[in-house]
Amino acid sequence: MDRGLWLSRLRRREVLADRVPLVLATIQALVILGPVLGPGVAVSYDMAWSPDPRWTPFVTGVDTPAPRAVPSDAVAVLVGQVVGAGLAQSLILGGVLVALGTGTAALAGEIGGVIGPLARCTAVVAGVWNPFVYERLMVGQWTIIAGLALLPWALLQVVRLARGNGSARSLAGLTVAAGLGGANTLIMVLSAVVPSLIVLAVGRRWATVRPALLTTVVVGAGMAAVWALPALAADADPSAGASATAFVPQADSRLGVLGSIVSGGGLWNVAAHPQARMLLVNAGAAAVLALLGVVCVMSMPLGNARRALVAALGVPTTVVLLSITPALEPLWMTLVLGPPGGGILRDSHKFLGPWVIISSAGTGLIAHAVSSRGWRAAAGLLTPLLLTLPVALTTYLAWGGLGRLSAVEVPADYRAAMAELSAHAHGDVGLLPWSQYRRYPWNEGRVSLTLAPRMMSRIVLFDDSLPLRSGTVSGESVRAAEVSQRIAEGDSPVEALRLVGVDTIVLERTAAGLAVEDDVRRAGSLLISTENVLVVRLAPPALEGARELWSVRVGWTATLLTALVVGGLSAVETLRQSRAKAPA
C-alpha cells in the first residue's frame, strides 16, 4: 500500500476516533433531556424559564439585593431573543451536558496521555451520569451544572500550565464563561483554579504562573462585579444567612452524609434525592467507583500537576467537609455570616465539583489501564462494565429524570397579561399569593419559582423567603421582609404591599384561594381578569417605589467590559495565529 495513502487513512481514523466522545456526549444529552426538548419550556424549582425572553428588572438585577440570577438569566434572554425561548433552553442545557462529558474526557486524556476512544467514552459517561448532575438538574440549578461542565476544561489548562504549555488566555476565557453563569458558577471554577495556580506559583518560578494567576483573579473580579457590587451595596437583610446550616449536604443514601457525598450526592434539598440511592448496593457501588477514580488520577506520574490537582481538589472538598462536621459548626457559621460575601459558601454541596470531575476522569483512566496492560481476558469484561456502570447506577437521570422534567406550554392568557403589564412599565408590582413558589396546574403541579418577575418589565415585589422542611429561611429583600412582617401583624397582603410603594397587584389565580382573590378585587380598579391572572390598580402608594441602585449600573459596566476585553483579545490572538499558519 502506498505510504501516503496509509497515512491518510490513519489520520482519518484518528479524526473519527477523536469525534466519538463528542458524538456520545451529544447522544446522552438527548437521552437525558428527552421531554425537555419538546415544544414550550421546562419549568421546575429554580429553573423558572420565561417563554417570552424579555429584559425585565429581575433579569438585570434591579431591586434585587443579592441578584443570584444575574447574569445567567440575561444570557438565556439574549439567546432566546435570537432563537426563541424553548430552543434557547434546549441549546443551553444540551450544550452544558455535552461540554461536561467532552471536558471530562479531555481532562482524562491530558492526565493519562494517549488514551483510547473507549477510555475517553467511559470518562464522558461517568462525568454526566452521576448523582450530582441528577440532583442539581431536578431542582433546576442548571448554572451549577454549568460550573461543573467548565471545571474539567479549567483543570485541563492547570495541568498544562504545570507542564509548561498552558495558556493564561484560555483560563481567562473560561473565567468569563463561568462569570456568565453567575455567582455559583464562577465560585465553583475559581475555588479550584486559584488554589492550584497558587501552589504552582510557590513550587515553580513565580514568573511562569504569574500571568495565569493574575489574569484569572482580575477577570474573575470583573465578571463578579455584576452581582457582587449590588449585593455589597444594598441594604440586605442581615438575617438572610442565619440558616447557613440549612444548606449543607444531607444524606441521600444509607451511607450517611459522608458516604453520600463521595459519589457526588447528598444535596441539601431532599426533594431531589432519588429513591434508588437508598439501595445500599447502588450508593455503595457509586462511592467505590468514585474513590477508585480519584486514587487512579492521583497515582499517575503527574509531576507538578499532581500538586496542582491536589490543591484544586483539596480546597473545595475541605469546604464541604467543614460544613458537615458538627464540631466545626461555629467555625462554619463564622465563615458564612462573618465576611462580606460569605453567604456564597452557604450551599457547600456545589464545592464537590472538582471531586466529581476528577473521579469521573479517573474512571476513564481505569478503563484505559484495564485495556492497555495486556489483561485481555479481564478487559473484555471490565471495560464494558466500566463504560455502562455509571448509567446503570443512575438510570433515574434518563428522559428528564424519568419524566420529572418536561417542556410545557405557558398559557396564552398568562403570557398576554405579562406582555400588557410590560407595555405599561410604570410603578412597582406586588405579586400574590405571597410566596415565590408555585404549583401551576398547566405545569403538571411541579414545584417551581413564579415566572412573573422574569416575564414582566416592571419591578416585582414578592416573598423571597425559602420554605424548607426544617423551617423558613429569610430572604434578602428588606421590602419583602417588611411586607411579611406587616402580614404577620394582621395587615392584609394587599395593604401591606401598598404601604411599601406598590401600586399594582398581580394575582396568579391558579395558585390562590377565593378569599385572597376577593380581597384583591376589592382593593382597586380591575385592569386584567383572565383564567390565570387577576390584575388591579391600587390607590396611589403610600411610599415611592424602588429605584435602580447605582451599583447595578457600575456592576454591569465592569462585567461587560471584562467580557468584551477578554473576548476581543482572544479574537485578535486567534486571527494572528491563523494568519501565521496561512501559506505565504
XYZ file of C-alpha atoms in Angstrom:
584
model
C 0.000 0.000 0.000
C 1.193 3.494 -0.815
C 2.663 5.090 2.323
C 0.836 8.375 1.697
C -2.497 6.589 1.350
C -1.807 4.601 4.511
C -1.020 7.776 6.473
C -4.131 9.453 5.096
C -6.328 6.574 6.255
C -4.605 6.552 9.630
C -5.272 10.262 10.105
C -8.893 9.773 9.064
C -9.302 7.026 11.650
C -7.727 9.250 14.303
C -10.101 12.091 13.445
C -13.083 9.746 13.666
C -11.814 8.373 16.981
C -11.491 11.918 18.319
C -15.114 12.598 17.401
C -16.512 9.543 19.155
C -16.630 11.208 22.627
C -18.418 14.229 21.138
C -20.980 12.025 19.420
C -21.542 10.015 22.598
C -21.841 13.170 24.700
C -24.447 14.531 22.288
C -26.450 11.298 22.275
C -26.504 11.026 26.045
C -27.555 14.682 26.358
C -30.531 13.889 24.125
C -31.343 10.797 26.190
C -31.184 12.759 29.439
C -33.111 15.829 28.325
C -35.669 13.963 26.212
C -39.037 15.554 27.065
C -37.362 18.873 27.884
C -36.680 19.283 24.163
C -40.372 19.380 23.241
C -42.487 22.475 22.473
C -42.537 25.094 25.220
C -40.157 25.450 28.159
C -39.312 23.274 31.153
C -40.218 24.953 34.444
C -39.071 23.294 37.659
C -37.900 24.632 41.030
C -35.174 27.246 40.358
C -35.450 26.859 36.582
C -38.233 29.385 36.001
C -37.607 29.813 32.282
C -39.625 32.577 30.669
C -41.318 31.613 27.386
C -41.010 35.257 26.297
C -37.389 36.479 26.562
C -37.661 39.972 27.992
C -35.232 42.377 29.687
C -37.061 42.660 32.992
C -35.713 44.379 36.122
C -35.352 40.948 37.717
C -33.211 39.710 34.819
C -30.906 42.732 35.078
C -30.785 42.673 38.881
C -32.656 45.894 39.646
C -34.090 45.994 43.186
C -32.539 42.612 43.947
C -30.215 42.806 46.976
C -28.426 39.587 46.005
C -29.036 39.087 42.254
C -28.403 35.345 42.095
C -29.916 35.016 38.624
C -27.562 37.643 37.164
C -26.177 37.423 34.548
C -27.276 33.843 33.746
C -30.881 34.895 33.118
C -29.598 37.642 30.829
C -27.687 35.038 28.811
C -30.875 32.986 28.486
C -32.801 36.074 27.372
C -30.129 37.045 24.849
C -30.075 33.594 23.264
C -33.853 33.357 23.484
C -34.371 36.590 21.586
C -32.334 35.115 18.736
C -33.708 31.569 18.517
C -36.760 31.536 20.798
C -37.044 30.606 24.470
C -37.681 26.885 24.061
C -34.824 26.313 21.640
C -32.553 28.504 23.758
C -33.252 26.345 26.805
C -32.601 23.167 24.830
C -29.354 24.518 23.376
C -28.075 25.798 26.712
C -28.928 22.679 28.723
C -27.740 20.377 25.948
C -24.564 22.380 25.462
C -23.795 22.212 29.178
C -24.157 18.418 29.253
C -22.074 17.977 26.088
C -19.350 20.263 27.441
C -19.364 18.321 30.712
C -18.915 14.953 29.017
C -16.313 16.022 26.464
C -14.439 18.083 29.039
C -14.131 15.126 31.386
C -12.800 13.019 28.510
C -10.331 15.750 27.521
C -9.064 16.007 31.097
C -8.614 12.241 31.291
C -6.623 12.364 28.060
C -4.448 15.211 29.327
C -3.707 13.392 32.576
C -3.175 9.951 31.080
C -1.529 10.882 27.810
C -2.718 8.978 24.764
C -5.790 7.001 25.786
C -8.157 5.122 23.517
C -11.674 6.089 22.435
C -13.262 3.569 24.801
C -11.484 5.063 27.808
C -12.479 8.572 26.769
C -16.070 7.446 26.274
C -16.026 5.983 29.772
C -14.998 9.396 31.098
C -17.777 11.024 29.043
C -20.348 8.746 30.649
C -19.003 8.999 34.199
C -18.835 12.792 34.033
C -22.561 13.117 33.361
C -24.259 10.032 34.802
C -23.827 10.746 38.496
C -25.982 11.903 41.438
C -24.520 15.421 41.384
C -25.906 16.128 37.913
C -29.241 14.464 38.660
C -29.939 16.257 41.926
C -28.981 19.674 40.593
C -30.940 19.194 37.382
C -34.073 18.116 39.242
C -34.111 21.360 41.245
C -33.435 23.407 38.126
C -29.972 24.605 39.104
C -28.517 24.444 35.625
C -25.926 27.120 36.371
C -24.256 24.831 38.910
C -24.142 22.059 36.310
C -22.585 24.680 34.018
C -19.921 25.258 36.665
C -19.320 21.524 36.770
C -19.041 21.488 32.966
C -16.403 24.233 32.963
C -14.288 22.612 35.674
C -12.649 19.881 33.542
C -11.654 22.409 30.887
C -10.205 24.701 33.552
C -8.342 21.847 35.261
C -7.011 20.779 31.870
C -5.401 24.210 31.485
C -3.999 23.958 35.015
C -2.368 20.616 34.183
C -0.910 22.121 31.023
C 0.436 25.093 32.954
C 2.101 22.698 35.367
C 3.780 21.088 32.371
C 4.835 24.418 30.916
C 2.428 24.606 27.972
C -0.745 26.080 29.438
C -2.475 29.288 28.407
C -3.418 32.246 30.579
C -5.665 33.395 27.729
C -7.603 30.122 27.788
C -8.107 30.377 31.536
C -9.321 33.954 31.101
C -11.873 32.792 28.542
C -13.074 30.019 30.828
C -13.372 32.511 33.685
C -15.531 34.752 31.509
C -17.726 31.774 30.635
C -18.038 30.931 34.331
C -18.893 34.541 35.110
C -21.770 34.441 32.637
C -23.286 31.680 34.752
C -23.410 33.894 37.823
C -22.071 33.651 41.351
C -22.253 29.893 41.883
C -20.755 29.010 38.510
C -17.889 31.443 38.962
C -17.036 30.445 42.519
C -17.040 26.760 41.567
C -14.347 27.395 38.961
C -12.274 29.935 40.897
C -12.247 27.891 44.116
C -10.469 25.106 42.229
C -8.302 27.075 39.805
C -6.898 29.788 42.077
C -5.541 27.426 44.792
C -3.956 25.221 42.137
C -2.253 28.209 40.499
C -1.003 29.445 43.863
C 0.534 26.040 44.552
C 2.205 26.064 41.147
C 3.484 29.590 41.736
C 5.070 28.528 45.017
C 6.586 25.361 43.593
C 7.855 26.832 40.321
C 9.305 30.118 39.228
C 6.823 32.866 40.009
C 7.118 34.325 36.521
C 5.930 31.065 34.951
C 2.494 31.060 36.569
C 2.051 34.721 37.476
C 0.291 35.758 34.225
C -2.300 32.996 34.559
C -2.894 33.629 38.272
C -3.207 37.405 37.998
C -5.325 37.189 34.858
C -7.707 34.691 36.439
C -8.138 36.788 39.587
C -8.631 40.075 37.724
C -11.033 38.608 35.169
C -12.884 36.786 37.940
C -13.322 40.036 39.875
C -14.576 41.800 36.767
C -17.093 39.078 35.973
C -18.281 39.032 39.597
C -18.965 42.776 39.657
C -22.443 42.428 38.156
C -23.758 40.567 41.205
C -21.150 41.338 43.876
C -21.425 45.141 43.796
C -25.231 45.235 44.180
C -25.077 42.606 46.923
C -22.457 44.552 48.872
C -24.057 47.963 48.310
C -27.673 47.002 49.004
C -29.189 47.143 52.440
C -29.807 43.413 52.508
C -31.458 41.701 55.440
C -28.612 40.614 57.768
C -30.634 37.639 58.965
C -30.617 36.135 55.491
C -27.641 33.957 56.250
C -28.767 32.903 59.696
C -29.791 29.473 58.409
C -26.466 28.584 56.852
C -26.714 25.055 58.195
C -29.956 24.513 56.242
C -27.937 24.341 53.027
C -25.246 21.861 53.990
C -25.271 18.389 52.389
C -27.812 15.843 53.613
C -27.583 12.062 53.352
C -29.352 10.699 50.293
C -28.361 7.099 50.998
C -27.845 4.663 53.851
C -24.154 5.520 53.788
C -24.768 8.723 55.730
C -23.721 12.206 54.690
C -20.061 11.393 54.090
C -20.821 8.237 52.166
C -23.390 10.078 50.072
C -21.143 12.941 49.011
C -18.320 10.608 47.959
C -20.252 9.810 44.780
C -21.489 13.382 44.323
C -24.875 13.011 46.008
C -26.203 14.473 49.226
C -27.816 17.713 48.039
C -29.411 19.717 50.854
C -32.814 19.631 49.115
C -34.164 16.187 49.937
C -36.866 16.533 47.275
C -34.124 15.896 44.719
C -32.896 12.658 46.289
C -33.538 9.623 44.055
C -35.110 6.606 45.721
C -32.607 4.291 44.040
C -29.853 5.779 46.202
C -31.445 4.170 49.256
C -30.355 0.795 47.901
C -27.043 0.091 49.583
C -25.642 -1.651 46.531
C -26.386 1.394 44.362
C -24.873 4.058 46.593
C -22.041 1.748 47.665
C -21.001 0.891 44.121
C -21.105 4.564 43.119
C -18.948 5.516 46.111
C -16.378 2.792 45.424
C -16.169 3.769 41.756
C -15.640 7.426 42.665
C -12.930 6.610 45.207
C -11.111 4.368 42.740
C -11.269 7.131 40.144
C -9.661 9.694 42.436
C -6.982 7.220 43.533
C -6.238 6.400 39.900
C -5.715 10.060 38.986
C -3.523 10.776 41.979
C -1.376 7.696 41.305
C -0.496 8.859 37.788
C 3.045 10.188 37.138
C 1.909 13.808 37.013
C 4.903 15.676 38.413
C 3.995 19.269 39.309
C 0.477 18.712 38.023
C -0.265 16.385 40.936
C 0.244 19.158 43.479
C -1.965 21.450 41.413
C -4.747 18.863 41.235
C -4.441 18.137 44.955
C -4.980 21.843 45.637
C -7.854 22.071 43.156
C -9.463 19.080 44.827
C -8.441 19.745 48.413
C -9.594 23.316 48.996
C -13.208 22.934 47.762
C -13.547 19.500 49.369
C -12.339 20.947 52.676
C -15.160 23.488 52.481
C -17.661 20.647 52.095
C -16.195 18.648 54.974
C -16.127 21.717 57.189
C -19.823 22.331 56.584
C -20.890 18.797 57.563
C -18.718 18.416 60.677
C -20.861 19.164 63.758
C -17.872 20.027 65.932
C -16.840 22.728 63.453
C -20.274 24.305 63.075
C -19.274 27.531 64.910
C -16.365 27.989 62.512
C -18.634 27.300 59.548
C -21.187 29.852 60.746
C -18.422 32.410 61.170
C -17.172 31.870 57.626
C -20.662 32.169 56.142
C -22.003 35.025 58.271
C -18.842 36.961 59.074
C -17.079 38.327 55.998
C -18.923 40.235 53.258
C -19.979 37.782 50.593
C -19.535 34.801 52.887
C -23.053 33.688 52.042
C -21.774 32.364 48.731
C -20.317 29.440 50.707
C -23.709 28.554 52.180
C -24.632 25.917 49.598
C -21.444 23.962 50.215
C -22.533 20.929 48.175
C -21.524 22.698 44.946
C -17.879 22.528 46.025
C -17.973 18.786 45.348
C -17.491 19.726 41.692
C -13.728 19.039 41.452
C -14.177 15.712 43.246
C -16.875 14.645 40.773
C -14.766 15.678 37.778
C -11.519 14.095 38.939
C -13.228 10.860 39.969
C -15.003 10.706 36.598
C -11.789 11.324 34.673
C -10.197 8.636 36.815
C -12.911 6.179 35.826
C -11.871 6.694 32.221
C -8.233 6.155 33.166
C -9.126 2.908 34.927
C -10.762 1.725 31.708
C -7.597 2.671 29.826
C -5.394 0.808 32.307
C -7.521 -2.319 32.055
C -7.488 -2.327 28.249
C -3.825 -1.416 27.749
C -1.912 -3.679 30.112
C -2.394 -6.979 28.384
C -5.283 -8.104 30.582
C -7.235 -9.329 27.569
C -9.480 -11.710 29.463
C -10.333 -9.115 32.099
C -10.573 -6.259 29.608
C -13.328 -7.982 27.659
C -15.489 -7.914 30.794
C -14.266 -4.931 32.812
C -14.067 -2.315 30.060
C -17.744 -2.583 29.016
C -18.666 -2.754 32.708
C -16.833 0.492 33.471
C -18.466 2.145 30.461
C -22.006 1.180 31.410
C -21.847 1.092 35.210
C -22.395 4.861 35.736
C -25.522 4.652 33.574
C -26.752 1.542 35.371
C -26.323 3.268 38.736
C -28.034 6.459 37.551
C -30.792 5.272 35.235
C -33.137 7.676 37.035
C -31.396 10.547 35.186
C -32.641 9.378 31.782
C -35.528 11.038 29.958
C -35.775 14.121 32.118
C -35.327 12.239 35.356
C -37.933 9.656 34.284
C -40.426 12.380 33.478
C -39.793 14.801 36.323
C -38.731 17.403 33.757
C -40.598 18.147 30.547
C -41.375 21.142 28.396
C -44.808 22.719 28.839
C -46.736 25.486 27.120
C -47.311 28.506 29.353
C -50.977 29.581 28.974
C -51.580 32.268 26.371
C -53.611 34.454 28.749
C -50.769 34.448 31.294
C -48.266 35.487 28.628
C -50.592 38.160 27.275
C -51.106 39.644 30.745
C -47.354 39.819 31.345
C -46.861 41.473 27.952
C -49.576 44.060 28.648
C -48.108 44.913 32.044
C -44.664 45.202 30.462
C -46.003 47.631 27.862
C -47.130 49.967 30.653
C -43.879 49.961 32.605
C -44.604 52.374 35.433
C -44.891 51.678 39.143
C -43.972 48.649 41.205
C -45.962 45.416 41.140
C -46.831 43.290 44.143
C -47.146 39.569 43.461
C -49.670 37.342 45.209
C -50.045 34.763 46.646
C -47.313 35.939 48.989
C -44.811 33.175 48.225
C -42.260 32.737 45.461
C -43.084 29.062 44.837
C -45.940 27.779 42.718
C -47.550 24.527 41.585
C -49.064 25.649 38.305
C -51.786 23.248 37.069
C -50.562 23.709 33.496
C -47.095 22.577 34.692
C -48.465 19.261 35.988
C -48.268 20.562 39.553
C -44.470 20.670 39.619
C -42.888 22.923 42.229
C -41.293 25.965 40.630
C -40.451 29.582 41.217
C -43.026 32.042 39.958
C -42.497 33.107 36.354
C -43.849 36.640 36.800
C -40.622 38.531 37.692
C -38.862 37.053 34.653
C -41.747 37.889 32.300
C -42.799 41.361 33.421
C -40.824 44.522 32.642
C -41.735 46.013 35.993
C -40.115 45.844 39.401
C -41.927 42.940 41.060
C -42.053 42.638 44.830
C -42.527 39.061 46.021
C -41.773 36.983 49.094
C -38.180 35.841 48.587
C -38.008 33.671 51.698
C -37.312 29.977 51.224
C -39.619 27.420 52.865
C -37.802 24.231 53.861
C -38.878 21.187 55.818
C -36.663 22.408 58.650
C -38.294 25.858 58.651
C -38.325 29.053 56.621
C -35.087 30.736 55.596
C -35.354 34.514 55.484
C -34.971 36.257 52.158
C -32.704 39.199 51.431
C -35.160 41.884 50.330
C -35.811 44.435 53.063
C -39.062 45.498 51.396
C -40.299 41.910 51.165
C -39.391 41.323 54.802
C -41.395 44.410 55.773
C -44.417 43.100 53.892
C -44.112 39.716 55.611
C -43.882 41.441 58.984
C -46.992 43.537 58.331
C -48.924 40.447 57.217
C -47.829 38.650 60.389
C -49.110 41.614 62.417
C -52.542 41.397 60.828
C -52.454 43.570 57.705
C -53.902 42.140 54.533
C -51.317 41.264 51.864
C -52.743 43.961 49.583
C -52.490 46.699 52.211
C -49.017 45.563 53.268
C -47.832 45.817 49.670
C -49.406 49.249 49.183
C -47.629 50.561 52.254
C -44.202 49.732 50.786
C -44.774 51.514 47.477
C -46.674 49.052 45.285
C -49.393 50.450 43.018
C -50.384 47.324 41.065
C -51.288 43.854 42.332
C -50.844 40.760 40.182
C -52.606 37.666 41.492
C -51.724 34.304 39.990
C -55.227 32.894 40.343
C -54.474 29.198 39.949
C -52.166 29.412 42.968
C -54.518 31.444 45.188
C -57.628 30.819 47.229
C -61.001 32.515 46.746
C -60.581 34.662 49.861
C -57.359 36.183 48.545
C -58.978 36.826 45.160
C -61.903 38.647 46.768
C -59.520 40.883 48.734
C -57.608 41.750 45.569
C -60.778 42.552 43.603
C -61.967 44.952 46.310
C -58.577 46.665 46.585
C -58.686 48.804 43.432
C -59.689 49.147 39.816
C -59.665 45.993 37.716
C -57.135 46.018 34.864
C -56.918 42.377 33.738
C -59.002 39.325 34.572
C -58.269 36.007 32.869
C -58.297 32.359 33.836
C -54.768 32.544 35.256
C -54.180 36.199 36.150
C -56.015 38.949 38.009
C -54.546 42.474 37.974
C -55.820 45.517 39.880
C -54.549 49.070 40.153
C -54.373 50.356 43.724
C -54.820 53.853 45.046
C -51.619 55.944 44.971
C -48.999 54.129 47.060
C -48.015 55.365 50.489
C -44.328 55.350 49.553
C -42.298 55.896 46.438
C -41.390 52.679 44.641
C -37.945 51.165 44.299
C -35.214 52.825 42.300
C -32.311 51.265 40.494
C -29.133 51.115 42.558
C -26.013 52.829 41.210
C -24.167 49.598 41.907
C -26.257 47.775 39.299
C -25.066 50.067 36.504
C -21.462 50.009 37.690
C -21.519 46.234 38.108
C -22.924 45.620 34.645
C -20.417 48.036 33.127
C -17.465 46.307 34.784
C -18.639 42.827 33.819
C -19.446 43.711 30.216
C -16.111 45.497 29.780
C -14.292 42.489 31.207
C -16.051 40.096 28.847
C -15.507 42.374 25.840
C -11.811 42.906 26.560
C -11.114 39.198 27.055
C -13.191 38.288 24.017
C -11.550 40.966 21.886
C -8.019 39.985 22.853
C -8.810 36.328 22.218
C -10.209 37.159 18.786
C -7.132 39.207 17.881
C -4.794 36.431 19.021
C -6.762 33.804 17.112
C -6.644 35.930 13.962
C -2.912 36.474 14.366
C -2.275 32.745 14.739
C -4.423 31.875 11.726
C -2.519 34.368 9.591
C 0.793 32.988 10.798
C -0.257 29.470 9.750
C -1.560 30.578 6.360
C 0.719 29.817 3.407
C 2.648 32.757 2.021
